[in-house]
Coordinates of C-alpha atoms in Angstrom, one line a residue:
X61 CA -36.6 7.5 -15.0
X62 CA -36.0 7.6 -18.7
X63 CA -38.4 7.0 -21.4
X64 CA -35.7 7.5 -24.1
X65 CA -32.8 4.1 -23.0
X66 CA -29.3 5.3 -24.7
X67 CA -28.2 3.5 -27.6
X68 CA -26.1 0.8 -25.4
X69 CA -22.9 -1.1 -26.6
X70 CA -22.3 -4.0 -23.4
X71 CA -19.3 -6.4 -23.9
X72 CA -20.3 -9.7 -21.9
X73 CA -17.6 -12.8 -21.0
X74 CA -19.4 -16.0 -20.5
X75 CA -19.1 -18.0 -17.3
X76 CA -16.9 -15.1 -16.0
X77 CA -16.9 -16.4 -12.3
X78 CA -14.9 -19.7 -14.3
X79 CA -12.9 -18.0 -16.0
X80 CA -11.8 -16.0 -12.7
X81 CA -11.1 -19.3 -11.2
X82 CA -8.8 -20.2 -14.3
X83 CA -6.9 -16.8 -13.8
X84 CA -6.9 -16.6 -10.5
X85 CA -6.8 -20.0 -8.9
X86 CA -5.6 -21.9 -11.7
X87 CA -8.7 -24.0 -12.1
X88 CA -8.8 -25.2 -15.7
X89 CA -12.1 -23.7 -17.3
X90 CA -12.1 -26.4 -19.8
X91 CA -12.6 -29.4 -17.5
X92 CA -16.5 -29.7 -15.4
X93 CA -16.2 -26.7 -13.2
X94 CA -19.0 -25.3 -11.5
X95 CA -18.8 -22.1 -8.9
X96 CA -21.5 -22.4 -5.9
X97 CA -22.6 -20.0 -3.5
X98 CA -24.6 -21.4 -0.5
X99 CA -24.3 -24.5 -1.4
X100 CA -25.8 -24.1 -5.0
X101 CA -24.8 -23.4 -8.4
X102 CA -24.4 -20.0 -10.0
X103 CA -22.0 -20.5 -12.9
X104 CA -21.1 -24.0 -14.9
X105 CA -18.1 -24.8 -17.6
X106 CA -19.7 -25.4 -21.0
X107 CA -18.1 -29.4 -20.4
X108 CA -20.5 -29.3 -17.1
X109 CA -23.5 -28.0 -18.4
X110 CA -22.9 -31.1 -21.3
X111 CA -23.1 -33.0 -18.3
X112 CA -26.7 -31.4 -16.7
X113 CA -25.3 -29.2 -14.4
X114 CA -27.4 -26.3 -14.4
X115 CA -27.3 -22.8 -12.4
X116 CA -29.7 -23.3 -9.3
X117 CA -28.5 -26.6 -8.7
X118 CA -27.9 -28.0 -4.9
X119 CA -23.6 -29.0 -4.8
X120 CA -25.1 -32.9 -4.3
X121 CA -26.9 -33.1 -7.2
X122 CA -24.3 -31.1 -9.6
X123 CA -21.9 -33.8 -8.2
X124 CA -24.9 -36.7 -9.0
X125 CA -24.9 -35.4 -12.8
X126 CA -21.3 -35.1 -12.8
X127 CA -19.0 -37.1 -10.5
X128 CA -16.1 -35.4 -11.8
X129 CA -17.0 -32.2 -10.9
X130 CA -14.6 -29.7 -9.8
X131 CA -15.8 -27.4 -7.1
X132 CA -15.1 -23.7 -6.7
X133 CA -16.6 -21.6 -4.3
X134 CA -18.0 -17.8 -5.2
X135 CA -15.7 -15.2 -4.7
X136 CA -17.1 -11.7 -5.5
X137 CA -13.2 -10.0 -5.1
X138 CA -11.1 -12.7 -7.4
X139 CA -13.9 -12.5 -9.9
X140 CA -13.3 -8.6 -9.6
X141 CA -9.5 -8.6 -9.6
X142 CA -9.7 -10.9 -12.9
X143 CA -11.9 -8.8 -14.5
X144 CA -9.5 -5.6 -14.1
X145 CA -7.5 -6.5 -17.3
X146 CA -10.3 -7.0 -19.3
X147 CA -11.6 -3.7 -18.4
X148 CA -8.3 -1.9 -18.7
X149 CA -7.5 -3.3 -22.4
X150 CA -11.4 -2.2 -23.2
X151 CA -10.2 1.4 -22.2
X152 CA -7.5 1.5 -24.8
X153 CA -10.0 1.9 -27.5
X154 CA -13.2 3.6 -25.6
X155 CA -13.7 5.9 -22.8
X156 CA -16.5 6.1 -20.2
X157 CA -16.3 2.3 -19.5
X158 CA -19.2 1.4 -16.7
X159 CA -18.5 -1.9 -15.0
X160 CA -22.1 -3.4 -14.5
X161 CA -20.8 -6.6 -12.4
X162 CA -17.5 -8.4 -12.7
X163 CA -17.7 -9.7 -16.2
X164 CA -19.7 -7.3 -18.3
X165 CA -19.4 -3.9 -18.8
X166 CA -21.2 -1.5 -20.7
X167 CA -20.3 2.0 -22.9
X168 CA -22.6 4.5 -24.7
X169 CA -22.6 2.8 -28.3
X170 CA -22.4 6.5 -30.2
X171 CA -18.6 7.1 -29.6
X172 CA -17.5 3.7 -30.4
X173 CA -19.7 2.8 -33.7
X174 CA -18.6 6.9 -35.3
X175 CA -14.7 6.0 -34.7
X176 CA -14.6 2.4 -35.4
X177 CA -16.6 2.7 -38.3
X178 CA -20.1 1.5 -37.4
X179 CA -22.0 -0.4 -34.6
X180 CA -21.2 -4.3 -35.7
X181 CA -17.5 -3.2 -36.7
X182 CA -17.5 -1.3 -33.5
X183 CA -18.4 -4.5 -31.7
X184 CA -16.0 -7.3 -33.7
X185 CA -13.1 -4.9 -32.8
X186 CA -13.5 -4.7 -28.9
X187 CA -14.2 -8.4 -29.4
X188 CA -10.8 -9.2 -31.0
X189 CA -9.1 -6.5 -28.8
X190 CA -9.9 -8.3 -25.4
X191 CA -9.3 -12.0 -27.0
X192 CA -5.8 -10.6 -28.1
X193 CA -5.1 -8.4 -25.2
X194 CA -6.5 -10.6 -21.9
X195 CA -6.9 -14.1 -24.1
X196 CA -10.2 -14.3 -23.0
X197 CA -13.2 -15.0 -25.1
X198 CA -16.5 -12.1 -24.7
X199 CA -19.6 -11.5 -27.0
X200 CA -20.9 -7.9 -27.4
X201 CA -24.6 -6.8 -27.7
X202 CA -26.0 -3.2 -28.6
X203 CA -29.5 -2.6 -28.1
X204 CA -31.9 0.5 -26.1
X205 CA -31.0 0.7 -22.9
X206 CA -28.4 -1.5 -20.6
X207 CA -30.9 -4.4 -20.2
X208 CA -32.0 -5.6 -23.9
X209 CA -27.8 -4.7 -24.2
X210 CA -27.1 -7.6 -21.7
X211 CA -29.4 -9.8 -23.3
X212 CA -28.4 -9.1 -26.7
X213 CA -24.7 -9.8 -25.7
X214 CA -25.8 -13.2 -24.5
X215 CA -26.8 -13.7 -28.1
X216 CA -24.3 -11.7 -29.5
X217 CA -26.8 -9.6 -31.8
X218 CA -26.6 -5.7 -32.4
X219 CA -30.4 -4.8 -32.1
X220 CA -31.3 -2.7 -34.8
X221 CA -32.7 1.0 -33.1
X222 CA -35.9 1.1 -32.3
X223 CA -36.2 -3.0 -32.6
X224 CA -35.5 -3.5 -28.6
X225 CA -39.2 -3.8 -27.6
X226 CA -39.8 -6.5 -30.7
X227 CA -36.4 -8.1 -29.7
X228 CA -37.3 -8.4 -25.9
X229 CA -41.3 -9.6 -26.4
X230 CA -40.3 -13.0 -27.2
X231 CA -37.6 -13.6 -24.3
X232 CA -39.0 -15.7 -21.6
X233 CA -39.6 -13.9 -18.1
X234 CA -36.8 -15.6 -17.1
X235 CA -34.5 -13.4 -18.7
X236 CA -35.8 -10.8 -16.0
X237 CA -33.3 -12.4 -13.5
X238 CA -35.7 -12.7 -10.9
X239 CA -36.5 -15.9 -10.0
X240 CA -39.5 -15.6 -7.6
X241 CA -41.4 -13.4 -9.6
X242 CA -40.7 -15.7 -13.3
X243 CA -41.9 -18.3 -11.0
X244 CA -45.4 -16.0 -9.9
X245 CA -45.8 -14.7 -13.6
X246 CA -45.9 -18.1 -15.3
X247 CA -48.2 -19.2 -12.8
X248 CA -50.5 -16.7 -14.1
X249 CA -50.1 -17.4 -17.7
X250 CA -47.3 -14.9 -18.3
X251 CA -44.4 -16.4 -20.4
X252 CA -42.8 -13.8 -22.2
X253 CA -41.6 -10.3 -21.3
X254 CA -43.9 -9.4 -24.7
X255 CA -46.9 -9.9 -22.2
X256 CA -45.7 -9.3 -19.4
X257 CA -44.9 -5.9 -20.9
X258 CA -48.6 -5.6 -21.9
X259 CA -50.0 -5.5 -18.6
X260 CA -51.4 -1.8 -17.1
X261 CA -48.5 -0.3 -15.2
X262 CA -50.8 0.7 -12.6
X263 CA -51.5 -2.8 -12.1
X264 CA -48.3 -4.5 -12.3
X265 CA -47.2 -1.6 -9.5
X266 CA -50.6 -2.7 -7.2
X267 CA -49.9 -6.5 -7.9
X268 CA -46.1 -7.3 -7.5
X269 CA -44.9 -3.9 -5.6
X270 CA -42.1 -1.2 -6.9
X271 CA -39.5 -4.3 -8.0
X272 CA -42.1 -5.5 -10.2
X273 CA -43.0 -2.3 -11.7
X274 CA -39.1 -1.7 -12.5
X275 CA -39.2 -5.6 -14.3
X276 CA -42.1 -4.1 -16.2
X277 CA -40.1 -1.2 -17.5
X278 CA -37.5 -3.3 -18.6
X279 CA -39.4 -5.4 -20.2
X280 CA -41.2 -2.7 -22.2
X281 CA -37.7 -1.8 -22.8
X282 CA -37.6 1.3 -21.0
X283 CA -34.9 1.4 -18.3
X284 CA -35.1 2.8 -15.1
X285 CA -32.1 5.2 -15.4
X286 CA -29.6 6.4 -18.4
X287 CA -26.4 5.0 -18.9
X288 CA -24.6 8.4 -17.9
X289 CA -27.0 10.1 -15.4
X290 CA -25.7 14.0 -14.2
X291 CA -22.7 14.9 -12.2
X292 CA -23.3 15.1 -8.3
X293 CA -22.3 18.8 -6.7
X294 CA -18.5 18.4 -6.5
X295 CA -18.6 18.2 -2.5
X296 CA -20.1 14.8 -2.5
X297 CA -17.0 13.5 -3.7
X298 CA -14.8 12.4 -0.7
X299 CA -11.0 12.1 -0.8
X300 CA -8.5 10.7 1.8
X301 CA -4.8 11.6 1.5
X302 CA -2.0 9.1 3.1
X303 CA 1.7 10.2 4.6
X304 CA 2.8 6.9 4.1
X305 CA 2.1 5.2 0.4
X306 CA 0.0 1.8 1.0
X307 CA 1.3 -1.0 -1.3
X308 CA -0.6 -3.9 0.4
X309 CA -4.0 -4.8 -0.4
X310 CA -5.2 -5.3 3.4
X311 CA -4.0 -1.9 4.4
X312 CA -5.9 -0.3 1.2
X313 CA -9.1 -2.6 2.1
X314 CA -8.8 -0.4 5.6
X315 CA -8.6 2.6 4.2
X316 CA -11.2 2.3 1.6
X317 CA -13.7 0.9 4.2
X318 CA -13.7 4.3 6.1
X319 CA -13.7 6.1 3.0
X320 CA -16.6 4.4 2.0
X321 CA -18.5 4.8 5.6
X322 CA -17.6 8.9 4.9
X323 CA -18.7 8.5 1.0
X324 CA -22.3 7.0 2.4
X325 CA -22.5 9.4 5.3
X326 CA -22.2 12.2 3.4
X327 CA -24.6 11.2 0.7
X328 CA -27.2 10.2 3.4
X329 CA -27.3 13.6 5.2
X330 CA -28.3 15.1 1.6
X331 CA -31.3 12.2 1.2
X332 CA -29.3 11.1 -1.7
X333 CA -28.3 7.2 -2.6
X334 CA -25.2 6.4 -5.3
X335 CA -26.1 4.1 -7.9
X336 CA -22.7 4.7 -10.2
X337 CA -19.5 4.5 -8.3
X338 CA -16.4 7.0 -9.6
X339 CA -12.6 4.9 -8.2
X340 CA -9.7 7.4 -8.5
X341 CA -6.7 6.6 -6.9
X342 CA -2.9 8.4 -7.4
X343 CA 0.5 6.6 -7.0
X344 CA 3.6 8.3 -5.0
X345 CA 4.8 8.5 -8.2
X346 CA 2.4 10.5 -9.8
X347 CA 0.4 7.7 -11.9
X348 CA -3.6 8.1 -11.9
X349 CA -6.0 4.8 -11.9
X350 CA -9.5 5.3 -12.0
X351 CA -12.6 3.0 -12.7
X352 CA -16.5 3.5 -12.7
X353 CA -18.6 0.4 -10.9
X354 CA -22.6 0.9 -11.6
X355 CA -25.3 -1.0 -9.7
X356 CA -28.5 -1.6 -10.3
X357 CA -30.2 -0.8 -6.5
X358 CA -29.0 1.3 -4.0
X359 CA -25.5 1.5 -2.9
X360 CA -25.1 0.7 0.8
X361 CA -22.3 1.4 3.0
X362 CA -21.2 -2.3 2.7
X363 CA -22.0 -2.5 -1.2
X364 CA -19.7 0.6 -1.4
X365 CA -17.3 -0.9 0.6
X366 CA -16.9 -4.1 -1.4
X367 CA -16.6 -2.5 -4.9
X368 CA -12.9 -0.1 -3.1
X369 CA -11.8 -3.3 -2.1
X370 CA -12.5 -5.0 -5.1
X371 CA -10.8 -2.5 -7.2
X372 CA -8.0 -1.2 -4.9
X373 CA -6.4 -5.4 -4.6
X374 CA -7.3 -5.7 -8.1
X375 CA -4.7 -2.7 -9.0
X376 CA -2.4 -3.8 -6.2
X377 CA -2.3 -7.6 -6.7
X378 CA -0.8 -6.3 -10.4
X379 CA -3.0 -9.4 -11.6
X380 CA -1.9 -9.9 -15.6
X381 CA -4.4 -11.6 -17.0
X382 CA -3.7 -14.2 -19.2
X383 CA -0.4 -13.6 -21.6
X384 CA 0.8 -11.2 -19.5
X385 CA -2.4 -8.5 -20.3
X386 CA -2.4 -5.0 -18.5
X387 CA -2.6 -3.5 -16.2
X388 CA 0.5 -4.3 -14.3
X389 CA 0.8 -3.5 -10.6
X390 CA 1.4 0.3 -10.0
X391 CA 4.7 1.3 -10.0
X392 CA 4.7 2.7 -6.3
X393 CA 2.2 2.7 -3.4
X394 CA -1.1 4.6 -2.8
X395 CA -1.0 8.2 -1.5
X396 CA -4.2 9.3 -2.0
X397 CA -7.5 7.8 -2.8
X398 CA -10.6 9.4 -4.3
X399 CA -14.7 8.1 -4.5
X400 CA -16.9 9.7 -6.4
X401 CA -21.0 9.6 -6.8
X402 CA -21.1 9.6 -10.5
X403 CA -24.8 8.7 -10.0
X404 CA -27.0 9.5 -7.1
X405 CA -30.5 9.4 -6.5
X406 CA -32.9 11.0 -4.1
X407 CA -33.6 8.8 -1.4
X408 CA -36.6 10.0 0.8
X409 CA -35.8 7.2 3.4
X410 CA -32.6 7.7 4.2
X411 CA -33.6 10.4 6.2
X412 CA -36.7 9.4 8.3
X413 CA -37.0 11.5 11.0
X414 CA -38.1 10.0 14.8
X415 CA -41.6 9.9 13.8
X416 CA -40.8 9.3 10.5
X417 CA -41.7 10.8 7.3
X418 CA -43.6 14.4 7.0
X419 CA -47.6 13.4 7.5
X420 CA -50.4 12.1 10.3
X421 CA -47.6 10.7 12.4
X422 CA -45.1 13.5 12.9
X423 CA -48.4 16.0 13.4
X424 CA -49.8 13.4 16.2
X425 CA -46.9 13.7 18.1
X426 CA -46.2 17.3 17.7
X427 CA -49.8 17.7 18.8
X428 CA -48.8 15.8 21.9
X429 CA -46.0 16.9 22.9
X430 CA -47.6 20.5 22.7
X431 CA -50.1 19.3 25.1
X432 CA -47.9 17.9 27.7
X433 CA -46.2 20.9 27.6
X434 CA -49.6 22.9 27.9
X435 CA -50.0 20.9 31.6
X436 CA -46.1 21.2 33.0
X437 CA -44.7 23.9 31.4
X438 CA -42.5 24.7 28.4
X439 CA -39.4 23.5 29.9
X440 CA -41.5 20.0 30.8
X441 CA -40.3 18.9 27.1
X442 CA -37.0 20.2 25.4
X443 CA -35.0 18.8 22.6
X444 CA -31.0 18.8 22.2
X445 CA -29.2 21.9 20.0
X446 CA -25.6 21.1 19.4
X447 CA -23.5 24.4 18.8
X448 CA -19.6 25.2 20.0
X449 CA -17.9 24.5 22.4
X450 CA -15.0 23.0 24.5
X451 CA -16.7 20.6 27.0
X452 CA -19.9 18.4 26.0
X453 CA -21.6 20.1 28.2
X454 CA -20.8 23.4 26.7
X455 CA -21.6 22.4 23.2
X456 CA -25.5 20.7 23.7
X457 CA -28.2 23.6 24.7
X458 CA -32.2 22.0 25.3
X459 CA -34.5 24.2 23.8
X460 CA -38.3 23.6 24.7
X461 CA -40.4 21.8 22.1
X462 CA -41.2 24.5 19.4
X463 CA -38.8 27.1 20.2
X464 CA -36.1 28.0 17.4
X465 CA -33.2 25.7 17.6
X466 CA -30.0 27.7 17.3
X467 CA -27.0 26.9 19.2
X468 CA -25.9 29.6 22.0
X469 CA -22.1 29.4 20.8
X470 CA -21.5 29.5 16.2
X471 CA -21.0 26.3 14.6
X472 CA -21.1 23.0 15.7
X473 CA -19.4 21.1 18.5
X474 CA -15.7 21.3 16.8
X475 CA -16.1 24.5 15.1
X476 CA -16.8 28.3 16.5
X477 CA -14.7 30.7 18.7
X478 CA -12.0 33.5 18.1
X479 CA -8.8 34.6 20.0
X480 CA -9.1 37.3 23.0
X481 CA -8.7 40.2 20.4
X482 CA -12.0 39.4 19.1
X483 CA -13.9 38.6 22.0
X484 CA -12.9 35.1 22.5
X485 CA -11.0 32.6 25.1
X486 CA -7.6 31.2 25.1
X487 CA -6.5 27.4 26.1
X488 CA -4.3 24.5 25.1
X489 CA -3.3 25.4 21.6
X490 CA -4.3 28.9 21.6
X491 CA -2.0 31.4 20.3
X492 CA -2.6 30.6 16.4
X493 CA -3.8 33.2 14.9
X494 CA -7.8 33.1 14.1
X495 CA -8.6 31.8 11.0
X496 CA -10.8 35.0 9.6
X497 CA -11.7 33.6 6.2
X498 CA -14.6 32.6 4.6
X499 CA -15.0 29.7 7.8
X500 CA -15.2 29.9 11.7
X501 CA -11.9 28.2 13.4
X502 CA -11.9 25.5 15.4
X503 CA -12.3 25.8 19.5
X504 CA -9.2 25.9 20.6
X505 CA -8.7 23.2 23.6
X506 CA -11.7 21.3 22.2
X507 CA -12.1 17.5 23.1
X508 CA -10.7 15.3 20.6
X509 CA -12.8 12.4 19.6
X510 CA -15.3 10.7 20.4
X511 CA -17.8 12.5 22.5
X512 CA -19.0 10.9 25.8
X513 CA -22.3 9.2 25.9
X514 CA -23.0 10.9 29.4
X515 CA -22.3 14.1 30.8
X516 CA -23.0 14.3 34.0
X517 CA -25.6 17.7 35.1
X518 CA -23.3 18.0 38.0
X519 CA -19.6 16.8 38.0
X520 CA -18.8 14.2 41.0
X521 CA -15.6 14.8 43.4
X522 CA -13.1 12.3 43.3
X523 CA -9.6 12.0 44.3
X524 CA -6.5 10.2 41.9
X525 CA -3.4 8.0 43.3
X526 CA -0.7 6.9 41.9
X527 CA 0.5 3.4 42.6
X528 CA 2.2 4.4 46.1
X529 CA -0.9 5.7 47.5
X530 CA -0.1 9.2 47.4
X531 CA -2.4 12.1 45.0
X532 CA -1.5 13.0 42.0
X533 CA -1.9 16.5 41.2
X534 CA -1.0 19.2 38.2
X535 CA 1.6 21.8 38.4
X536 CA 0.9 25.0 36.8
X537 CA 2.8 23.9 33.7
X538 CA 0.5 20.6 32.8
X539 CA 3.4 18.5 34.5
X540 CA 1.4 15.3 36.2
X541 CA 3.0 14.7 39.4
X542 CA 3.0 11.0 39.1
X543 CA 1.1 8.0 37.0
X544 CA -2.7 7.8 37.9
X545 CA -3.1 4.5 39.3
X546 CA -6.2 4.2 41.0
X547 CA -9.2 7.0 41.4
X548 CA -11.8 7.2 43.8
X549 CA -15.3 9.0 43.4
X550 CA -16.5 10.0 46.7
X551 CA -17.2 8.0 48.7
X552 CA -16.6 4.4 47.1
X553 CA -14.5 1.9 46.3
X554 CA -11.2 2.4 44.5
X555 CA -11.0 1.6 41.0
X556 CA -7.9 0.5 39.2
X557 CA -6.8 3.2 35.9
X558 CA -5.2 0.7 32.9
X559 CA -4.9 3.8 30.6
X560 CA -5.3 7.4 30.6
X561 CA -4.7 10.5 28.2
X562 CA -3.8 13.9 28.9
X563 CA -3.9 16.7 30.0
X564 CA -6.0 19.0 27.6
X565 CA -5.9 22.3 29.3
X566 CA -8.3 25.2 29.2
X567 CA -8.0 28.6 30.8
X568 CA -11.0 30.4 29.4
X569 CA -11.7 34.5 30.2
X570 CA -8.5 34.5 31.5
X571 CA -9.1 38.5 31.5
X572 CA -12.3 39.0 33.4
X573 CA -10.8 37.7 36.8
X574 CA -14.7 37.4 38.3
X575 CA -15.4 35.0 35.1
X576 CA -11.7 33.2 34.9
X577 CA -11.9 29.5 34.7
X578 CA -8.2 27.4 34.7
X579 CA -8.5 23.6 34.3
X580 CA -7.2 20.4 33.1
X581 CA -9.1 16.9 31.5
X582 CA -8.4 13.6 31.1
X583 CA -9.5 10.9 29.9
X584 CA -9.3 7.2 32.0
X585 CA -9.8 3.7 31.4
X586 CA -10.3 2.0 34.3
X587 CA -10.2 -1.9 35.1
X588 CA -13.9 -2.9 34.7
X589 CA -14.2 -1.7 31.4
X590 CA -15.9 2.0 32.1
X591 CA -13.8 5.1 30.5
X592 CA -14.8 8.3 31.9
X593 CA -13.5 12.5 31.3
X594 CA -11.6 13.7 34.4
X595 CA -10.7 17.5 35.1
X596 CA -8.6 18.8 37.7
X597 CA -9.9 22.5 38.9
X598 CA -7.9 24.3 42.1
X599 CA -6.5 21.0 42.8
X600 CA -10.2 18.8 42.9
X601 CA -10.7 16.4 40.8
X602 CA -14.1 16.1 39.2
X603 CA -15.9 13.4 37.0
X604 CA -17.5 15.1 34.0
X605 CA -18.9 12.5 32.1
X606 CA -18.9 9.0 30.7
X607 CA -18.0 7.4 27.9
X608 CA -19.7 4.5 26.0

């Protein structure tokens, strides 16, 4: 947290989510239009507010106020995809735009007010710039901090410095933007953020929990974070690269998604959270788009998500805008696409361990664990090490409770081994050279993905058919004599195969004959739903394990 809020410059469009519906839809703004989200209010036309409607409102009584209400439902992406021009046209004359939500964004106020010849001439230019550019009408407030900037845009006032904590006392606690806890505070004789501010931090934290201790800094004006917090290490960033270009907006909503999963997945196994969202994206052609989105909580996988697709259809629907405004749609299609944690934040819980955090709990069980091991043995309690490896069952070592955990074999599952010069094994793909640089190769003849849920202790015999009854077996060159069609393990009932892949081959240590091992997998799909890893080893076929 900050004590020191940057000098804040945050361009606001009122009633944005009408406005979208104008752009997007077609929905005249200037008529009574009101946007709901489960079933209530949450933006109004100024001609429906003249009528009563109000934000909060249930759809029937908005439409009792106003019978000639038009109704629009919430749509997070089309208010996102209208807001791109705005954004773009604000770039031609700053940099470091932040998107806060889809109709305001905000900019460190210092850059803007030395070039543009002050804070208020700073703020009537960007004002008239996005009017001209987008035809779309937006106040501008600079104050301390992105908070009293949001609220000064709303009244379109530049906050002299070192004025925000005067400016905010007298706003209501409404202006906090939580609802349930306005509602709490009046009810104790709290009405303005002035004394709501004046209350003990201790006690606000003890009273209304870590939310309301972060409404308390912003009401003392004091944000919770800077507007441009440090750069994350530079392998937190996660890029995807595409053979073919994607020009439509449902195949870049696909990709994003499992960007985004890999963006959060990373992030999570360093106990960090994003909180500022870096979008780059590059065109076959060579052109470059990129766009920051900030959030005020946590970025989940999902929030993530949201804010690619979001921005990825709003530069592939080429939405102009009103009067034509930039950007226009990207001259070719999408070959590679880039997410970066501008802002990230340590995140204790995203990496709670099985008896959860460091403390009582995790020294209980250790203490248990230790003593059921005390009465059966070491071995009575092991945990799972996963190193390299071909098979799953190669890859996972158990090590008794408290012993080091290092994997038998370097690496994990799909990294680790050499070639025969170096003391290695050979198998399907082998004879690429080692990769003796600063990482350790791949296994050759590893498993693709996923891994089975199972692996069996010992494999079970079986037998494979093809449809006319007879075996199927493997020639010495991978050739499969016929089609599996129906496989057998010991001694029950036949089961019909509906898909199969294969044969991954491995012939490990091929030159110590007394260690020599020659086989082939595959994997089945059989009738009832079950998949299951095959290999085929001096003509028996063997189940090794089970997938989920």
């Amino acid at each position: 947290m900050t004590d020191s809020p940057i000098r804040t410059l945050l361009l606001w469009c009122p009633d944005w989510p009408v406005l979208a519906a104008e752009i997007v839809d077609g929905v005249p703004a200037t008529g009574p239009v009101a946007v709901l989200h489960a079933n209530r209010v949450v933006a109004c036309s100024e001609r429906a507010r003249a009528e009563g409607v109000r934000r909060g409102l249930r759809k029937r009584e908005a439409q009792g106020r106003c019978p000639q209400l038009t109704v629009v439902e919430y749509d997070p992406g089309r208010d996102a995809r209208a807001f791109e021009p705005v954004v773009a046209a604000l770039e031609e004359l700053v940099a470091g735009v932040e998107v806060v939500r889809p109709g305001a964004c905000a900019v460190a106020a210092r850059g803007p007010s030395r070039y543009l010849g002050g804070e208020e001439a700073a703020a009537e230019r960007l004002i008239e710039h996005v009017a001209q550019s987008c035809l779309v009408e937006s106040q501008v407030g600079i104050a301390d901090g992105v908070f009293a900037a949001g609220l000064a845009a709303r009244a379109g006032r530049v906050v002299e410095p070192g004025g925000t904590q005067a400016f905010l006392a007298g706003m209501p606690v409404e202006a906090l933007g939580r609802s349930a806890l306005a509602d709490l505070l009046r009810r104790l004789g709290v009405r303005t953020l002035g004394d709501f501010a004046a209350l003990p931090a201790g006690d606000v934290l003890a009273r209304f929990g870590f939310d309301g201790a972060l409404a308390h800094r912003l009401a003392a004006g004091r944000d919770h974070r800077p507007l441009a917090v440090r750069q994350p290490p530079a392998d937190l960033t996660v890029t995807s690269t595409y053979d073919e270009p994607i020009d439509r907006v449902d195949a870049a909503a696909f990709a994003g998604r499992a960007l985004a999963e890999q963006l959060h997945d990373r992030l999570a196994g360093y106990g960090l959270a994003c909180t500022r969202l870096g979008i780059e994206a590059v065109t076959e052609h060579g052109q470059e788009l990129h766009r920051v989105w900030r959030h005020d909580g946590l970025l989940t996988a999902a929030a993530i998500a949201d804010r690619v697709r979001w921005q990825l259809d709003g530069w592939l629907s080429g939405s102009n805008g009103r009067a034509g405004a930039r950007p226009a749609r990207p001259t070719a299609g999408i070959i590679r696409l880039r997410l970066i944690p501008d802002g990230v934040l340590a995140q204790a819980g995203l990496q709670t361990g099985l008896w959860g955090e460091t403390g009582e709990e995790r020294e209980r069980a250790h203490r248990a664990l230790s003593r059921v091991q005390g009465i059966l043995g070491p071995e009575a309690v092991v945990t799972a090490v996963l190193g390299g490896g071909r098979s799953p069952a190669d890859q996972v070592r158990l090590v008794p409770w408290g012993d080091e955990r290092l994997p038998v074999r370097p690496g994990p599952p799909a990294v680790a081994g050499t070639d025969p010069a170096t003391g290695g094994d050979r198998a399907g793909g082998a004879g690429r050279p080692a990769d003796r640089g600063g990482g350790v190769p791949p296994w050759p003849g590893r498993l693709p993905p996923p891994a089975p849920a199972v692996v069996l202790p010992s494999p079970l015999a079986a037998t494979v058919h093809d449809a006319a009854g007879e075996p199927v077996v493997i020639s010495a060159r991978l050739a499969v004599s016929a089609v599996p069609a129906r496989l057998v393990v010991g001694t029950g009932r036949p089961a019909e195969i509906v898909g199969w892949a294969g044969p991954w081959p491995v012939d490990e240590r091929w030159w110590a004959p007394a260690e020599a091992r020659r086989r082939a997998r595959f994997q089945v799909s059989l009738a009832d739903g079950t998949a299951l890893l095959l290999a085929v080893e001096s003509g028996q076929w063997l189940v090794e394990a089970i997938y989920d």
